[in-house]
Amino acid sequence: MAFNLIGRSLLTLKDFTPDEIRYLLNLSADLKRMKYAGIKPRNLEGKNIALIFEKPSTRTRCAFVVACYDEGAHPEYLGKGDIQIGKKETVKDTARVLGRMFDAIQFRGFKHETVETLAKYAGVPVWNGLTDQYHPTQILADLLTIEEYFGTLKGITFAYVGDGRNNMANSLMIGCAKMGMECRIVSPKSLFPEKSLVKEVEKIAAETGAKIVVTDDVAKGVKGADVLYTDVWASMGEEAEMAKRIKLLKPYQVNMKMLKMTGKEKPLFLHCLPAFHNDDTEVSKDVGAMEVTEEVFESKYSRVFDQAENRLHTIKAVMVATLGSK
Ligand code: CP
Ligand code: NVA
């Protein structure tokens, strides 16, 4: 199946049908195969892409930049402090200026309304590279990685364990619901996802045959799960919460015991990264492993670097599908 997504923005996967997501995943796999075969299609020859980053990034930034070069486009990195957005100039004006010069805009930052305003006024496709609320391009890479591991998304039980109300939990619920999977959010009650979002996602699930479970019970949440997924306990912008979160989320750390509790022979461990799995980072040096142990992170069940690589292929697919020529 082929879908014409040209001109579309990607702010959250809510706006895409299951068939459109399936098309993006298939295109990602095709582009990955082509890259491995040394085929350089250059679908974006001559395009100029603005990459706005209010928050830091390794994977998202590099995936967009490399995807641009692979496809013949020119990326322009606009980092924190480089442009006037939201300071000396409104988001609406910035959108209209960049839209006159660039063929598309990627935005990573704090408020989700910023990326919505950009999309409303730029007149070109806008891609959400992470906001406080959603991280949709990450989910495409996650779904592709799950499919590569199990050969299918059908019948997969997915458990996200940790901060249940951050951008990753929100977006994973949407992605799993769209693809008809069973999605469990396992977190302390105080970090449960917003009720209104759960309701919205349950509506999607009713159409696709997916199942949504929100629980604070680790044993119940991970039993029978094919995939265990976690993320940092304090997201970018929430650093002040870290000490509190470490206490609250310790029972939700993904460790070998939790992997065994799935009862599965070959459970898959995923993490969007960056991860605190030992004491080798500045942030974790006095704390050690947080959301996942070193043992799980480095185990044969972990496919976190396939997942990171898949950011490139899936982001490329989004760019080609929404911007490539008809
Ligand atoms: N997973 C992810 O978005 O990584 P970066 O923050 O490095 O882009
Ligand atoms: N929840 C994390 C995701 C990082 C990719 C954050 O927003 O910092």
CSV table of C-alpha atoms and ligand atoms in Angstrom, one decimal:
chain,number,residue,atom,x,y,z
A,1,MET,CA,0.0,0.0,0.0
A,2,ALA,CA,1.3,3.5,-0.8
A,3,PHE,CA,-0.1,6.7,0.7
A,4,ASN,CA,0.5,10.2,-0.4
A,5,LEU,CA,1.6,12.0,2.7
A,6,ILE,CA,3.2,15.0,0.8
A,7,GLY,CA,2.8,18.3,2.7
A,8,ARG,CA,1.8,16.6,6.0
A,9,SER,CA,3.3,17.6,9.3
A,10,LEU,CA,4.1,15.0,12.0
A,11,LEU,CA,3.2,16.5,15.4
A,12,THR,CA,1.9,13.3,17.1
A,13,LEU,CA,1.0,9.9,15.7
A,14,LYS,CA,-2.7,10.6,16.6
A,15,ASP,CA,-2.9,12.4,13.3
A,16,PHE,CA,-1.9,9.3,11.3
A,17,THR,CA,-4.0,6.3,10.5
A,18,PRO,CA,-2.7,2.8,11.2
A,19,ASP,CA,-2.3,2.3,7.4
A,20,GLU,CA,-0.3,5.5,7.1
A,21,ILE,CA,2.0,4.4,10.0
A,22,ARG,CA,2.3,1.0,8.4
A,23,TYR,CA,3.4,2.7,5.2
A,24,LEU,CA,6.0,4.8,7.0
A,25,LEU,CA,7.4,1.6,8.7
A,26,ASN,CA,7.6,-0.2,5.4
A,27,LEU,CA,9.3,2.8,3.8
A,28,SER,CA,11.8,3.0,6.7
A,29,ALA,CA,12.7,-0.7,6.2
A,30,ASP,CA,13.1,-0.1,2.4
A,31,LEU,CA,15.3,2.9,3.0
A,32,LYS,CA,17.4,0.9,5.5
A,33,ARG,CA,17.9,-1.9,3.0
A,34,MET,CA,18.9,0.7,0.3
A,35,LYS,CA,21.4,2.3,2.6
A,36,TYR,CA,22.9,-1.1,3.4
A,37,ALA,CA,23.1,-1.9,-0.3
A,38,GLY,CA,24.8,1.5,-1.0
A,39,ILE,CA,21.9,2.7,-3.1
A,40,LYS,CA,21.6,6.5,-2.7
A,41,PRO,CA,18.1,7.6,-4.0
A,42,ARG,CA,18.5,11.3,-3.2
A,43,ASN,CA,14.8,11.9,-2.9
A,44,LEU,CA,15.3,15.3,-1.3
A,45,GLU,CA,17.8,16.8,-3.7
A,46,GLY,CA,17.8,20.6,-3.4
A,47,LYS,CA,15.6,20.8,-0.3
A,48,ASN,CA,16.5,23.0,2.6
A,49,ILE,CA,15.6,21.8,6.1
A,50,ALA,CA,15.5,23.9,9.3
A,51,LEU,CA,16.4,22.0,12.5
A,52,ILE,CA,15.3,24.0,15.5
A,53,PHE,CA,16.6,22.7,18.9
A,54,GLU,CA,15.6,24.3,22.2
A,55,LYS,CA,16.8,21.2,24.0
A,56,PRO,CA,19.9,19.1,23.5
A,57,SER,CA,20.0,16.0,21.3
A,58,THR,CA,22.3,13.3,20.0
A,59,ARG,CA,20.1,10.8,18.1
A,60,THR,CA,17.4,13.1,16.8
A,61,ARG,CA,19.7,15.8,15.6
A,62,CYS,CA,22.2,13.4,14.0
A,63,ALA,CA,19.4,11.3,12.4
A,64,PHE,CA,17.9,14.4,10.7
A,65,VAL,CA,21.3,15.7,9.6
A,66,VAL,CA,22.5,12.3,8.2
A,67,ALA,CA,19.1,11.6,6.6
A,68,CYS,CA,19.3,15.0,4.9
A,69,TYR,CA,22.8,14.4,3.5
A,70,ASP,CA,21.9,10.8,2.4
A,71,GLU,CA,18.9,12.2,0.5
A,72,GLY,CA,20.6,15.2,-1.0
A,73,ALA,CA,19.0,17.9,1.2
A,74,HIS,CA,20.7,20.7,3.1
A,75,PRO,CA,20.1,20.8,6.9
A,76,GLU,CA,20.5,24.1,8.9
A,77,TYR,CA,20.9,23.6,12.6
A,78,LEU,CA,19.3,26.4,14.6
A,79,GLY,CA,20.2,25.8,18.2
A,80,LYS,CA,19.3,27.5,21.5
A,81,GLY,CA,20.4,31.1,21.3
A,82,ASP,CA,20.8,31.0,17.5
A,83,ILE,CA,17.4,32.5,16.5
A,84,GLN,CA,14.9,34.8,18.1
A,85,ILE,CA,12.0,32.4,18.4
A,86,GLY,CA,9.8,33.1,21.3
A,87,LYS,CA,12.2,35.8,22.6
A,88,LYS,CA,12.5,38.8,20.3
A,89,GLU,CA,10.1,37.3,17.8
A,90,THR,CA,6.8,35.4,18.1
A,91,VAL,CA,6.6,31.7,17.2
A,92,LYS,CA,4.0,32.7,14.6
A,93,ASP,CA,6.4,35.2,12.9
A,94,THR,CA,9.3,32.8,13.0
A,95,ALA,CA,7.1,30.1,11.4
A,96,ARG,CA,6.2,32.5,8.5
A,97,VAL,CA,9.8,33.6,7.9
A,98,LEU,CA,11.3,30.1,8.0
A,99,GLY,CA,8.4,28.8,5.8
A,100,ARG,CA,9.4,31.3,3.1
A,101,MET,CA,13.0,30.0,3.1
A,102,PHE,CA,12.9,26.3,4.0
A,103,ASP,CA,11.0,23.3,2.6
A,104,ALA,CA,10.4,21.8,6.0
A,105,ILE,CA,11.1,22.5,9.7
A,106,GLN,CA,12.0,20.1,12.5
A,107,PHE,CA,11.3,21.4,16.1
A,108,ARG,CA,12.6,20.0,19.4
A,109,GLY,CA,11.7,21.9,22.5
A,110,PHE,CA,9.5,22.4,25.5
A,111,LYS,CA,5.9,23.5,24.8
A,112,HIS,CA,3.9,21.3,22.4
A,113,GLU,CA,2.0,24.5,21.4
A,114,THR,CA,5.2,25.8,19.9
A,115,VAL,CA,5.4,23.0,17.3
A,116,GLU,CA,1.6,23.3,16.7
A,117,THR,CA,2.0,27.1,16.0
A,118,LEU,CA,4.9,26.4,13.7
A,119,ALA,CA,2.9,23.9,11.8
A,120,LYS,CA,-0.1,26.2,11.6
A,121,TYR,CA,1.7,29.1,10.1
A,122,ALA,CA,4.9,27.9,8.3
A,123,GLY,CA,3.1,26.6,5.2
A,124,VAL,CA,5.6,23.7,5.0
A,125,PRO,CA,5.7,20.3,6.8
A,126,VAL,CA,6.8,20.6,10.4
A,127,TRP,CA,8.1,17.5,12.3
A,128,ASN,CA,8.1,17.2,16.0
A,129,GLY,CA,11.5,16.0,17.2
A,130,LEU,CA,10.3,16.0,20.9
A,131,THR,CA,8.2,18.2,23.0
A,132,ASP,CA,7.3,18.0,26.7
A,133,GLN,CA,4.3,16.0,25.7
A,134,TYR,CA,5.1,13.9,22.6
A,135,HIS,CA,8.1,12.2,20.8
A,136,PRO,CA,6.5,10.7,17.7
A,137,THR,CA,9.6,10.1,15.5
A,138,GLN,CA,11.0,8.0,18.3
A,139,ILE,CA,8.0,5.7,18.3
A,140,LEU,CA,8.4,4.9,14.6
A,141,ALA,CA,11.9,3.7,15.4
A,142,ASP,CA,10.6,1.7,18.4
A,143,LEU,CA,7.9,0.0,16.3
A,144,LEU,CA,10.4,-0.8,13.6
A,145,THR,CA,12.8,-2.3,16.1
A,146,ILE,CA,10.0,-4.5,17.7
A,147,GLU,CA,9.0,-5.7,14.3
A,148,GLU,CA,12.6,-6.6,13.4
A,149,TYR,CA,13.0,-8.6,16.6
A,150,PHE,CA,9.7,-10.5,16.6
A,151,GLY,CA,8.9,-10.3,12.8
A,152,THR,CA,5.5,-8.7,13.6
A,153,LEU,CA,3.7,-6.2,15.7
A,154,LYS,CA,0.6,-8.3,15.8
A,155,GLY,CA,-0.1,-9.9,19.2
A,156,ILE,CA,2.8,-8.2,20.9
A,157,THR,CA,2.3,-7.2,24.6
A,158,PHE,CA,4.3,-4.1,25.3
A,159,ALA,CA,5.1,-2.8,28.8
A,160,TYR,CA,6.5,0.7,29.5
A,161,VAL,CA,7.8,0.9,33.1
A,162,GLY,CA,8.7,4.1,34.8
A,163,ASP,CA,7.5,7.7,34.5
A,164,GLY,CA,4.1,7.1,33.1
A,165,ARG,CA,3.2,10.7,32.2
A,166,ASN,CA,6.2,11.8,30.1
A,167,ASN,CA,6.5,12.4,26.4
A,168,MET,CA,7.6,8.7,25.8
A,169,ALA,CA,4.8,7.1,27.8
A,170,ASN,CA,2.3,9.3,26.0
A,171,SER,CA,3.6,8.6,22.6
A,172,LEU,CA,4.1,4.9,23.1
A,173,MET,CA,0.5,4.6,24.2
A,174,ILE,CA,-0.6,6.3,21.0
A,175,GLY,CA,1.7,4.2,18.8
A,176,CYS,CA,0.8,0.9,20.3
A,177,ALA,CA,-2.9,1.7,20.2
A,178,LYS,CA,-2.7,2.6,16.5
A,179,MET,CA,-0.9,-0.6,15.7
A,180,GLY,CA,-3.4,-2.8,17.6
A,181,MET,CA,-1.0,-3.9,20.4
A,182,GLU,CA,-1.5,-4.5,24.1
A,183,CYS,CA,0.1,-1.5,25.8
A,184,ARG,CA,0.7,-1.4,29.6
A,185,ILE,CA,1.9,1.7,31.4
A,186,VAL,CA,3.4,0.5,34.7
A,187,SER,CA,4.2,3.4,37.1
A,188,PRO,CA,3.5,4.8,40.5
A,189,LYS,CA,-0.1,6.3,40.7
A,190,SER,CA,1.3,9.8,41.0
A,191,LEU,CA,3.0,9.4,37.6
A,192,PHE,CA,0.0,7.9,35.8
A,193,PRO,CA,-0.7,9.4,32.4
A,194,GLU,CA,-3.3,12.2,32.0
A,195,LYS,CA,-6.8,10.7,32.2
A,196,SER,CA,-7.9,12.6,29.1
A,197,LEU,CA,-5.1,11.1,27.0
A,198,VAL,CA,-5.9,7.6,28.3
A,199,LYS,CA,-9.5,8.1,27.2
A,200,GLU,CA,-8.4,9.3,23.8
A,201,VAL,CA,-6.1,6.3,23.4
A,202,GLU,CA,-8.8,3.9,24.5
A,203,LYS,CA,-11.0,5.2,21.7
A,204,ILE,CA,-8.2,4.4,19.2
A,205,ALA,CA,-7.8,1.0,20.8
A,206,ALA,CA,-11.5,0.3,20.4
A,207,GLU,CA,-11.1,0.7,16.6
A,208,THR,CA,-7.8,-1.2,16.2
A,209,GLY,CA,-8.3,-4.1,18.7
A,210,ALA,CA,-5.5,-2.8,20.9
A,211,LYS,CA,-5.7,-3.0,24.7
A,212,ILE,CA,-4.5,-0.3,27.2
A,213,VAL,CA,-3.7,-1.1,30.8
A,214,VAL,CA,-2.5,1.5,33.3
A,215,THR,CA,-1.2,0.0,36.6
A,216,ASP,CA,1.1,0.6,39.5
A,217,ASP,CA,1.5,-3.1,40.1
A,218,VAL,CA,4.9,-4.2,38.6
A,219,ALA,CA,4.2,-7.9,38.7
A,220,LYS,CA,0.8,-7.6,37.0
A,221,GLY,CA,2.2,-5.1,34.5
A,222,VAL,CA,5.2,-7.0,33.3
A,223,LYS,CA,3.7,-10.6,33.4
A,224,GLY,CA,3.5,-11.9,29.8
A,225,ALA,CA,5.1,-8.8,28.3
A,226,ASP,CA,7.1,-9.4,25.1
A,227,VAL,CA,8.7,-5.9,25.4
A,228,LEU,CA,10.0,-4.0,28.4
A,229,TYR,CA,10.6,-0.3,27.7
A,230,THR,CA,11.8,2.4,30.0
A,231,ASP,CA,13.0,6.0,29.9
A,232,VAL,CA,14.9,8.4,32.2
A,233,TRP,CA,13.1,9.1,35.5
A,234,ALA,CA,13.4,12.9,35.0
A,235,SER,CA,13.0,14.3,31.5
A,236,MET,CA,14.8,17.3,30.1
A,237,GLY,CA,13.6,20.4,32.0
A,238,GLU,CA,12.7,18.3,35.1
A,239,GLU,CA,16.2,17.9,36.5
A,240,ALA,CA,15.1,19.5,39.9
A,241,GLU,CA,12.7,16.5,40.3
A,242,MET,CA,15.5,13.9,40.1
A,243,ALA,CA,16.1,13.1,43.8
A,244,LYS,CA,12.4,12.7,44.4
A,245,ARG,CA,11.9,10.5,41.3
A,246,ILE,CA,14.8,8.2,42.3
A,247,LYS,CA,13.1,7.4,45.5
A,248,LEU,CA,9.7,7.0,43.9
A,249,LEU,CA,10.8,5.0,40.9
A,250,LYS,CA,13.3,2.6,42.4
A,251,PRO,CA,10.8,-0.3,42.5
A,252,TYR,CA,10.2,0.3,38.8
A,253,GLN,CA,13.9,-0.2,37.8
A,254,VAL,CA,14.2,-2.6,34.9
A,255,ASN,CA,16.5,-5.4,36.2
A,256,MET,CA,17.0,-9.1,35.4
A,257,LYS,CA,14.4,-10.0,38.0
A,258,MET,CA,11.9,-8.0,36.2
A,259,LEU,CA,12.9,-9.5,32.8
A,260,LYS,CA,12.3,-12.9,34.3
A,261,MET,CA,8.9,-11.8,35.7
A,262,THR,CA,7.7,-11.5,32.1
A,263,GLY,CA,7.8,-15.3,31.9
A,264,LYS,CA,9.1,-14.9,28.3
A,265,GLU,CA,12.1,-16.7,26.9
A,266,LYS,CA,13.2,-13.9,24.7
A,267,PRO,CA,11.8,-10.6,26.1
A,268,LEU,CA,13.0,-7.5,24.3
A,269,PHE,CA,14.4,-4.6,26.2
A,270,LEU,CA,14.2,-1.1,24.7
A,271,HIS,CA,15.1,2.4,25.8
A,272,CYS,CA,14.9,5.6,23.7
A,273,LEU,CA,18.3,6.7,25.2
A,274,PRO,CA,20.2,8.5,26.7
A,275,ALA,CA,20.1,6.0,29.6
A,276,PHE,CA,21.4,6.0,33.2
A,277,HIS,CA,22.6,2.3,33.5
A,278,ASN,CA,25.8,2.8,35.4
A,279,ASP,CA,27.8,5.5,37.2
A,280,ASP,CA,29.8,6.6,34.2
A,281,THR,CA,27.9,9.8,33.4
A,282,GLU,CA,28.2,13.2,35.2
A,283,VAL,CA,24.5,12.9,36.3
A,284,SER,CA,24.7,9.2,37.5
A,285,LYS,CA,28.2,9.2,39.1
A,286,ASP,CA,26.9,9.3,42.7
A,287,VAL,CA,23.8,7.4,42.0
A,288,GLY,CA,24.7,4.5,39.7
A,289,ALA,CA,22.1,2.7,37.5
A,290,MET,CA,18.7,4.3,37.7
A,291,GLU,CA,15.9,3.2,35.3
A,292,VAL,CA,17.8,0.1,34.0
A,293,THR,CA,20.7,-2.0,35.4
A,294,GLU,CA,23.9,-2.4,33.5
A,295,GLU,CA,23.2,-6.1,33.3
A,296,VAL,CA,20.0,-5.7,31.3
A,297,PHE,CA,21.3,-2.8,29.2
A,298,GLU,CA,24.3,-4.9,28.1
A,299,SER,CA,22.3,-8.2,27.8
A,300,LYS,CA,21.4,-10.1,24.7
A,301,TYR,CA,17.8,-8.9,25.3
A,302,SER,CA,18.7,-5.3,24.7
A,303,ARG,CA,18.4,-3.9,21.2
A,304,VAL,CA,18.9,-0.2,22.2
A,305,PHE,CA,21.5,0.5,19.6
A,306,ASP,CA,19.4,-1.1,16.7
A,307,GLN,CA,16.7,1.2,18.1
A,308,ALA,CA,19.0,4.2,18.0
A,309,GLU,CA,20.1,3.4,14.4
A,310,ASN,CA,16.5,3.0,13.4
A,311,ARG,CA,16.0,6.7,14.3
A,312,LEU,CA,17.9,7.5,11.1
A,313,HIS,CA,15.8,5.2,8.8
A,314,THR,CA,12.5,6.2,10.2
A,315,ILE,CA,13.2,9.9,10.3
A,316,LYS,CA,14.4,9.6,6.7
A,317,ALA,CA,11.1,7.9,5.8
A,318,VAL,CA,9.1,10.7,7.4
A,319,MET,CA,11.1,13.3,5.5
A,320,VAL,CA,10.8,11.5,2.1
A,321,ALA,CA,7.1,10.7,2.5
A,322,THR,CA,6.1,14.2,3.4
A,323,LEU,CA,8.5,16.1,1.2
A,324,GLY,CA,9.6,13.8,-1.6
A,325,SER,CA,8.3,14.5,-5.1
A,326,LYS,CA,5.1,12.9,-6.3
B,1,CP,N1,16.0,9.3,21.9
B,1,CP,C1,16.3,10.6,21.6
B,1,CP,O1,15.5,11.4,21.2
B,1,CP,O2,17.6,10.9,21.8
B,1,CP,P1,18.2,12.4,21.7
B,1,CP,O3,17.7,13.2,22.9
B,1,CP,O4,19.7,12.2,21.8
B,1,CP,O5,17.8,13.0,20.4
B,2,NVA,N1,11.7,11.7,28.3
B,2,NVA,C1,13.0,12.0,27.8
B,2,NVA,C2,13.1,11.5,26.4
B,2,NVA,C3,14.5,11.7,25.8
B,2,NVA,C4,14.6,11.2,24.4
B,2,NVA,C5,13.1,13.5,27.8
B,2,NVA,O1,12.2,14.2,27.4
B,2,NVA,O2,14.2,14.0,28.3
